[in-house]
Amino acid sequence: MPEHTVPVDDDLVEFLEEELTTPLTGDEPCWKLLVVDDEPEVHKVTELALSGFAFDDRVVRILNAYSGDEAREVLGQNPDTAVILLDVVMETDTAGLDFVRWVRGELGNRLVRIILRTGQPGHAPEHRVVVDYDINDYRNKAELTAQRLTTSMIASLRSHRDLRHISDFNTALARFVPAELTTLLGRDSIVDVRLGDHVERTMAVLFSDIRSFTSRSERLSPAEVFSFLNDYLAQAGPLIRAHGGYVDKYVGDAILAIFPNGSDDALRAAIAIQRRVDELNVDLSPQDAIRIGIGVHAGPMVLGMIGEEQRMDGTVIADAVNLTARLEGLCKEFGVRIVTTEGCLAGAGGAYDTRSLGSLSVRGKAERLPVHEVFDCDAPSLRAGKLASRATLEEGLRRLAAGDLDEASRALRSVVEAIPDDPVALDYLARAMTARRSRLLGHERPSPS
């Protein structure tokens, strides 16, 4: 199959009055060509010259604009335009060049090929225009024969096609290697990334996991498991991106996401994900309802490329990542939805509904780490109950940590009376009661947290 067909007449194009092209239905695969010129005859002769023209088994669909302003409107409605045949002097002496600047700058369109056609070369000297403006071809109308026009079209469409393939490849690649990673590494493209590239900075981490995923999977076929996971991740991923983060990796049903701009973005994303899960659960039975835990933390970390030359991967290495996974585990232990650290909350500028969960023993560190529940995503009644009893709960935790078991039990029992199904208060009340019995039996035991 020939790549293109070309009119054989190489005479200078003459201006004709009659319409010679057959309108397209709009359904055929085609290349969009935008003709921008204030002379109607130029539009007609272009249609004549390209009548029957095809490239890569696609015909050309011609779009018309008679001024720079109209061209902006047409291109805005047809962002997939492949080639622009552009006059320079229209409503102003520089209307065409102003349009080029708008296309490449404000619109940011680098894919469309621009062929400048001018009948007044003095207004746009070729050398200056080619140097100062991002155009792809320069033609004097007086020299533009039908043969030369089709030749320019073939070269421009071939270039556009190849650039489109590269753009599509880069878009597909970004699904595997986040563009945010290359940006953080100071590279323009994933092509420029090298093994060992890394950057050290303070960022926030979000780690989420689906509760009882193993038992859920046992009820489903492998295809159903993949469908369920992809349906869920299709909800969570966009919310992470919308809040300034990106998914570093999926670990089975778990998500590890990085937020370069800090704690606020990560906390807001966690709340948004939990609220979206609530919306999904409206249409699910209690047995099929989704429950997830989310840990959020912030700290210094190293982000970079590890592996070997034939297989490398971007990853983040830091104590903060391991700690965030432990925080997510506390969600299951305490029956809550989001757990974060005191330091993470201190670094966040927003106001959140939180309450203390005590402190966490961190391997390799002498001091325990204060942790908190974030409950902005809870049902209104439960949220109100937690706010009302927050001070009492935290008083109970302080008494428990100090070994004042009687007062601790009294405060925690008060919380349970206010919120009978509060798993945090129930858990700590059970610990206080166990410690009291142990003390009565003469066994010393550290106060758990």
Coordinates of C-alpha atoms in Angstrom, one line a residue:
M1 CA 0.0 0.0 0.0
P2 CA 1.6 3.3 -1.0
E3 CA 2.3 5.7 1.9
H4 CA 0.8 8.6 0.1
T5 CA -0.6 9.8 -3.2
V6 CA 0.5 13.0 -4.7
P7 CA -1.1 15.2 -7.4
V8 CA 1.1 15.0 -10.5
D9 CA 0.5 18.6 -11.6
D10 CA 3.5 20.7 -10.5
D11 CA 2.3 24.0 -12.0
L12 CA 1.9 27.0 -9.8
V13 CA -1.4 26.8 -7.9
E14 CA -4.1 29.0 -9.5
F15 CA -6.9 30.5 -7.5
L16 CA -10.2 28.9 -8.4
E17 CA -13.8 29.8 -7.5
E18 CA -15.5 26.4 -7.3
E19 CA -15.6 24.0 -4.3
L20 CA -13.7 20.9 -5.4
T21 CA -13.5 18.8 -2.2
T22 CA -16.0 16.2 -1.0
P23 CA -17.1 16.8 2.6
L24 CA -16.1 14.2 5.1
T25 CA -18.6 12.5 7.4
G26 CA -16.3 12.9 10.4
D27 CA -16.0 9.2 11.1
E28 CA -13.1 8.4 8.8
P29 CA -9.5 8.3 10.3
C30 CA -8.0 11.5 9.1
W31 CA -5.3 14.1 9.6
K32 CA -6.6 17.5 10.7
L33 CA -5.1 20.4 8.7
L34 CA -5.8 24.0 9.9
V35 CA -5.5 26.6 7.2
V36 CA -5.2 30.1 8.6
D37 CA -5.4 32.9 6.1
D38 CA -7.5 36.0 5.6
E39 CA -7.8 35.4 1.9
P40 CA -10.7 33.0 1.0
E41 CA -9.0 32.1 -2.3
V42 CA -6.1 30.6 -0.4
H43 CA -8.4 28.3 1.4
K44 CA -10.0 27.2 -1.9
V45 CA -6.7 26.6 -3.7
T46 CA -5.4 24.6 -0.7
E47 CA -8.4 22.3 -0.9
L48 CA -7.8 21.9 -4.6
A49 CA -4.1 21.1 -4.2
L50 CA -4.7 18.5 -1.5
S51 CA -7.8 16.9 -3.2
G52 CA -7.2 13.2 -3.1
F53 CA -4.1 13.5 -0.8
A54 CA -3.6 10.8 1.7
F55 CA -0.8 9.7 4.1
D56 CA -0.6 6.5 6.0
D57 CA -4.0 5.5 4.7
R58 CA -5.6 8.6 6.2
V59 CA -7.1 11.5 4.3
V60 CA -6.8 15.2 5.3
R61 CA -9.7 17.0 6.9
I62 CA -9.3 20.8 6.4
L63 CA -10.3 23.2 9.1
N64 CA -10.5 26.9 8.2
A65 CA -9.7 30.1 10.1
Y66 CA -9.5 33.6 8.7
S67 CA -7.7 35.4 11.5
G68 CA -5.4 34.7 14.4
D69 CA -8.3 35.0 16.9
E70 CA -10.4 32.5 14.9
A71 CA -7.5 30.2 14.6
R72 CA -7.1 30.1 18.4
E73 CA -10.8 29.1 18.7
V74 CA -10.6 26.4 16.1
L75 CA -7.4 24.9 17.5
G76 CA -8.8 24.9 21.0
Q77 CA -11.7 22.8 19.7
N78 CA -9.4 20.5 17.7
P79 CA -6.3 19.9 19.9
D80 CA -5.4 16.9 17.8
T81 CA -4.7 19.1 14.7
A82 CA -1.6 17.7 13.0
V83 CA -0.5 20.6 10.7
I84 CA -1.2 24.3 10.4
L85 CA -0.7 26.2 7.2
L86 CA -0.3 29.8 8.5
D87 CA -0.3 33.2 7.0
V88 CA 1.6 36.0 8.7
V89 CA -0.2 39.2 7.8
M90 CA -3.9 39.1 8.7
E91 CA -5.8 41.3 11.1
T92 CA -2.4 42.7 12.1
D93 CA 1.1 42.6 10.5
T94 CA 2.2 40.0 13.1
A95 CA -1.1 38.1 13.6
G96 CA 0.4 34.8 12.4
L97 CA 3.6 35.1 14.5
D98 CA 1.6 36.0 17.5
F99 CA -0.5 32.9 16.9
V100 CA 2.7 30.8 16.8
R101 CA 3.8 32.2 20.1
W102 CA 0.4 31.4 21.6
V103 CA 0.4 27.8 20.3
R104 CA 3.9 27.0 21.6
G105 CA 3.9 29.1 24.7
E106 CA 0.4 29.5 26.3
L107 CA -1.2 26.4 24.8
G108 CA 2.0 24.4 25.2
N109 CA 1.3 22.4 22.0
R110 CA 4.6 21.1 20.7
L111 CA 3.2 18.3 18.5
V112 CA 1.4 20.3 15.8
R113 CA 3.6 21.1 12.8
I114 CA 3.5 24.7 11.6
I115 CA 4.2 25.7 8.0
L116 CA 4.4 29.4 7.6
R117 CA 3.1 30.7 4.2
T118 CA 3.6 34.3 3.5
G119 CA 3.0 36.5 0.5
Q120 CA 4.9 39.3 2.1
P121 CA 8.3 38.0 3.1
G122 CA 9.4 41.4 4.2
H123 CA 7.1 41.2 7.1
A124 CA 8.6 37.9 8.2
P125 CA 12.2 37.4 7.0
E126 CA 12.8 33.7 6.8
H127 CA 16.0 33.6 8.8
R128 CA 14.7 35.7 11.7
V129 CA 11.4 33.8 11.9
V130 CA 13.0 30.4 11.8
V131 CA 15.5 31.4 14.6
D132 CA 13.0 33.3 16.8
Y133 CA 9.9 31.1 16.4
D134 CA 9.2 27.4 16.7
I135 CA 8.0 26.8 13.1
N136 CA 8.7 23.7 11.1
D137 CA 8.7 25.0 7.5
Y138 CA 8.7 28.4 5.7
R139 CA 7.2 28.9 2.3
N140 CA 6.7 31.9 0.0
K141 CA 3.2 31.7 -1.5
A142 CA 4.5 32.7 -4.9
E143 CA 6.7 29.7 -5.0
L144 CA 4.3 27.2 -3.4
T145 CA 3.3 24.7 -6.1
A146 CA 0.9 21.8 -5.7
Q147 CA 3.9 19.4 -5.7
R148 CA 5.8 21.4 -3.1
L149 CA 2.7 21.8 -0.9
T150 CA 2.1 18.0 -0.8
T151 CA 5.8 17.4 -0.2
S152 CA 5.7 19.8 2.8
M153 CA 2.6 18.0 4.0
I154 CA 4.2 14.6 3.8
A155 CA 7.2 15.7 5.7
S156 CA 5.1 17.5 8.4
L157 CA 2.7 14.6 8.8
R158 CA 5.5 12.1 9.1
S159 CA 7.1 14.3 11.8
H160 CA 3.8 14.7 13.6
R161 CA 3.1 11.0 13.5
D162 CA 6.5 10.1 14.9
L163 CA 6.3 12.8 17.7
R164 CA 2.8 11.5 18.5
H165 CA 4.2 8.0 18.9
I166 CA 6.9 9.3 21.2
S167 CA 4.3 11.2 23.2
D168 CA 2.1 8.2 23.5
F169 CA 5.1 6.1 24.6
N170 CA 6.0 8.6 27.3
T171 CA 2.4 8.7 28.5
A172 CA 2.3 4.9 28.7
L173 CA 5.7 4.9 30.4
A174 CA 4.4 7.4 33.1
R175 CA 2.0 4.7 34.2
F176 CA 5.0 2.6 35.3
V177 CA 7.5 5.3 36.2
P178 CA 5.8 8.3 37.8
A179 CA 6.7 11.6 36.2
E180 CA 7.0 13.0 39.7
L181 CA 10.0 10.7 40.3
T182 CA 12.0 12.0 37.4
T183 CA 11.2 15.6 38.5
L184 CA 12.3 15.0 42.0
L185 CA 15.5 13.5 40.7
G186 CA 16.1 16.6 38.6
R187 CA 15.8 14.8 35.3
D188 CA 13.9 16.1 32.3
S189 CA 12.8 12.6 31.2
I190 CA 13.0 9.0 32.4
V191 CA 15.4 8.5 29.5
D192 CA 17.9 10.6 31.4
V193 CA 17.6 8.7 34.7
R194 CA 20.6 6.7 35.8
L195 CA 21.2 3.9 38.3
G196 CA 22.2 5.5 41.6
D197 CA 20.4 8.8 41.0
H198 CA 19.0 9.9 44.3
V199 CA 17.8 12.9 46.3
E200 CA 17.5 13.4 50.0
R201 CA 14.6 15.5 51.4
T202 CA 11.8 15.5 53.9
M203 CA 8.5 14.2 52.5
A204 CA 5.3 12.6 53.8
V205 CA 4.4 9.0 53.3
L206 CA 1.0 7.3 53.2
F207 CA 0.6 3.6 53.6
S208 CA -2.8 1.9 53.2
D209 CA -4.0 -1.7 53.4
I210 CA -7.3 -3.5 52.9
R211 CA -8.6 -5.3 56.0
S212 CA -9.3 -9.0 55.7
F213 CA -8.1 -9.1 52.1
T214 CA -6.9 -12.7 52.4
S215 CA -10.3 -14.0 53.5
R216 CA -12.0 -11.9 50.8
S217 CA -9.7 -13.3 48.1
E218 CA -10.5 -16.8 49.2
R219 CA -14.1 -16.2 48.2
L220 CA -13.2 -14.9 44.8
S221 CA -11.6 -16.3 41.6
P222 CA -8.2 -14.9 40.5
A223 CA -10.0 -12.8 37.9
E224 CA -12.4 -11.4 40.4
V225 CA -9.6 -10.6 42.8
F226 CA -7.8 -8.5 40.1
S227 CA -11.1 -6.9 39.1
F228 CA -11.8 -5.9 42.8
L229 CA -8.3 -4.6 43.3
N230 CA -8.3 -2.5 40.2
D231 CA -11.7 -1.1 40.9
Y232 CA -10.6 0.0 44.3
L233 CA -7.2 1.3 43.2
A234 CA -9.0 3.3 40.4
Q235 CA -10.7 5.2 43.2
A236 CA -7.6 5.7 45.5
G237 CA -5.0 6.6 42.9
P238 CA -6.7 9.8 41.5
L239 CA -7.3 11.1 45.0
I240 CA -3.6 10.7 45.9
R241 CA -2.7 12.6 42.8
A242 CA -5.3 15.3 43.4
H243 CA -3.7 16.0 46.8
G244 CA -0.2 16.4 45.4
G245 CA 1.1 12.8 45.9
Y246 CA 2.0 9.9 43.7
V247 CA 1.9 6.2 44.1
D248 CA 5.4 4.9 44.7
K249 CA 4.4 1.2 44.5
Y250 CA 1.6 -1.3 45.0
V251 CA 2.3 -4.1 47.4
G252 CA -0.5 -6.5 46.7
D253 CA -3.6 -4.7 48.1
A254 CA -1.4 -2.1 49.9
I255 CA -0.5 1.4 48.5
L256 CA 2.7 3.3 49.3
A257 CA 2.4 6.9 48.3
I258 CA 4.8 9.8 48.5
F259 CA 3.8 13.5 49.1
P260 CA 6.7 15.8 48.3
N261 CA 5.0 18.9 49.7
G262 CA 4.5 17.4 53.2
S263 CA 2.0 16.3 55.8
D264 CA -1.1 18.3 54.9
D265 CA -1.3 16.7 51.4
A266 CA -0.9 13.2 52.8
L267 CA -3.5 13.7 55.6
R268 CA -6.1 15.2 53.3
A269 CA -5.5 12.4 50.8
A270 CA -6.0 9.8 53.6
I271 CA -9.3 11.5 54.7
A272 CA -10.5 11.7 51.0
I273 CA -9.8 8.0 50.4
Q274 CA -11.7 6.9 53.5
R275 CA -14.6 9.0 52.5
R276 CA -14.6 7.6 49.0
V277 CA -14.6 4.1 50.6
D278 CA -17.7 5.0 52.5
E279 CA -19.4 6.1 49.3
L280 CA -18.4 2.7 47.7
N281 CA -19.8 0.8 50.6
V282 CA -23.3 2.3 50.2
D283 CA -23.9 -0.1 47.4
L284 CA -22.2 -3.1 49.0
S285 CA -23.5 -5.7 51.5
P286 CA -22.0 -5.7 55.0
Q287 CA -20.0 -8.8 54.0
D288 CA -18.5 -7.2 51.0
A289 CA -17.9 -3.7 52.5
I290 CA -14.4 -2.4 52.1
R291 CA -12.4 -1.5 55.3
I292 CA -8.9 0.0 55.0
G293 CA -6.4 1.3 57.4
I294 CA -4.1 4.2 56.6
G295 CA -0.8 5.3 58.3
V296 CA 0.6 8.7 57.6
H297 CA 4.1 10.0 58.7
A298 CA 6.6 12.5 57.5
G299 CA 10.4 12.6 57.8
P300 CA 13.7 12.7 56.0
M301 CA 14.1 10.1 53.3
V302 CA 16.2 9.1 50.3
L303 CA 14.4 8.7 46.9
G304 CA 16.3 7.2 44.1
M305 CA 17.0 4.4 41.5
I306 CA 18.2 1.0 42.7
G307 CA 18.8 -2.3 40.9
E308 CA 21.2 -3.0 38.0
E309 CA 21.6 -1.6 34.5
Q310 CA 19.2 -4.0 32.9
R311 CA 16.5 -3.7 35.6
M312 CA 16.2 -0.7 37.8
D313 CA 13.3 0.7 39.9
G314 CA 12.6 3.9 41.7
T315 CA 12.1 3.5 45.4
V316 CA 12.2 5.4 48.7
I317 CA 14.4 4.3 51.6
A318 CA 13.9 5.6 55.1
D319 CA 12.9 4.7 58.6
A320 CA 9.8 6.9 58.0
V321 CA 8.5 4.3 55.4
N322 CA 8.8 1.4 57.8
L323 CA 7.3 3.5 60.6
T324 CA 4.3 4.4 58.4
A325 CA 3.6 0.8 57.7
R326 CA 3.6 0.2 61.5
L327 CA 1.2 3.0 62.0
E328 CA -1.1 1.4 59.5
G329 CA -0.9 -1.8 61.5
L330 CA -2.1 0.2 64.6
C331 CA -5.3 0.9 62.7
K332 CA -6.2 -2.8 62.9
E333 CA -5.0 -3.1 66.5
F334 CA -7.1 -0.2 67.7
G335 CA -10.0 -0.5 65.2
V336 CA -9.5 3.0 63.7
R337 CA -9.1 4.3 60.2
I338 CA -6.2 6.7 60.1
V339 CA -3.2 6.8 62.4
T340 CA -0.4 9.5 62.3
T341 CA 2.4 10.8 64.5
E342 CA 2.5 13.9 66.6
G343 CA 5.4 15.2 64.6
C344 CA 3.4 14.8 61.4
L345 CA 0.5 16.8 62.8
A346 CA 2.8 19.5 64.1
G347 CA 4.2 19.9 60.5
A348 CA 0.7 20.1 59.0
G349 CA -0.9 23.5 58.6
G350 CA -4.4 22.3 58.6
A351 CA -6.7 21.6 61.5
Y352 CA -7.8 18.0 62.0
D353 CA -10.0 16.1 64.4
T354 CA -7.5 13.9 66.3
R355 CA -7.1 12.2 69.6
S356 CA -4.1 10.5 71.3
L357 CA -3.6 6.8 71.0
G358 CA -0.7 6.7 73.4
S359 CA 2.9 6.2 72.3
L360 CA 4.6 3.6 70.1
S361 CA 7.9 1.9 70.9
V362 CA 10.2 2.3 67.9
R363 CA 13.0 -0.1 67.3
G364 CA 16.4 1.5 67.7
K365 CA 15.0 4.6 69.5
A366 CA 15.0 5.1 73.3
E367 CA 12.0 7.5 73.3
R368 CA 8.5 6.3 72.5
L369 CA 6.7 8.0 69.7
P370 CA 3.3 9.7 70.4
V371 CA 0.7 8.6 67.9
H372 CA -2.8 10.0 67.1
E373 CA -6.0 8.9 65.5
V374 CA -7.4 11.2 62.7
F375 CA -11.2 10.8 62.7
D376 CA -12.4 13.5 60.3
C377 CA -13.7 10.7 58.1
D378 CA -15.9 9.1 60.8
A379 CA -19.7 9.2 60.7
P380 CA -21.0 12.5 62.2
S381 CA -22.4 10.9 65.4
L382 CA -19.2 8.9 66.1
R383 CA -17.1 12.0 65.3
A384 CA -19.1 14.1 67.8
G385 CA -18.7 11.4 70.4
K386 CA -15.0 11.3 70.0
L387 CA -14.7 15.0 70.2
A388 CA -16.8 15.2 73.3
S389 CA -14.8 12.4 75.1
R390 CA -11.4 13.3 73.8
A391 CA -10.1 15.0 76.9
T392 CA -11.4 12.2 79.1
L393 CA -9.7 9.5 77.0
E394 CA -6.4 11.3 76.9
E395 CA -6.6 11.8 80.7
G396 CA -7.1 8.0 81.0
L397 CA -4.1 7.4 78.9
R398 CA -1.9 9.7 80.9
R399 CA -3.0 8.1 84.2
L400 CA -2.4 4.6 82.7
A401 CA 1.1 5.6 81.6
A402 CA 1.8 7.0 85.1
G403 CA 0.7 3.8 86.7
D404 CA -2.4 5.4 88.3
L405 CA -4.6 2.4 87.4
D406 CA -7.7 3.3 89.4
E407 CA -8.0 6.8 87.9
A408 CA -7.1 5.4 84.5
S409 CA -9.9 2.8 84.7
R410 CA -12.4 5.4 85.9
A411 CA -11.7 7.8 83.0
L412 CA -11.6 5.0 80.4
R413 CA -14.8 3.5 81.7
S414 CA -16.4 7.0 81.3
V415 CA -15.5 7.0 77.6
V416 CA -16.9 3.6 77.1
E417 CA -20.2 4.7 78.7
A418 CA -20.3 7.6 76.3
I419 CA -19.3 5.5 73.2
P420 CA -20.0 1.8 74.0
D421 CA -18.4 0.6 70.8
D422 CA -15.3 2.8 70.9
P423 CA -12.5 0.2 70.3
V424 CA -9.7 2.5 71.6
A425 CA -11.4 3.1 75.0
L426 CA -12.3 -0.6 75.3
D427 CA -8.8 -1.7 74.5
Y428 CA -7.1 0.6 77.0
L429 CA -9.7 -0.1 79.6
A430 CA -9.0 -3.9 79.3
R431 CA -5.3 -3.1 79.6
A432 CA -5.9 -1.0 82.8
M433 CA -8.0 -3.8 84.3
T434 CA -5.4 -6.4 83.5
A435 CA -2.7 -4.3 85.0
R436 CA -4.8 -3.8 88.2
R437 CA -5.3 -7.5 88.5
S438 CA -1.7 -8.2 87.9
R439 CA -0.7 -5.6 90.6
L440 CA -3.2 -7.1 93.1
L441 CA -1.6 -10.5 92.5
G442 CA 1.8 -9.0 93.2
H443 CA 3.1 -9.1 89.6
E444 CA 4.7 -5.9 88.3
R445 CA 4.0 -5.2 84.7
P446 CA 4.8 -2.1 82.6
S447 CA 1.9 0.0 81.7
P448 CA 1.2 -0.7 78.0
S449 CA 0.6 2.1 75.5

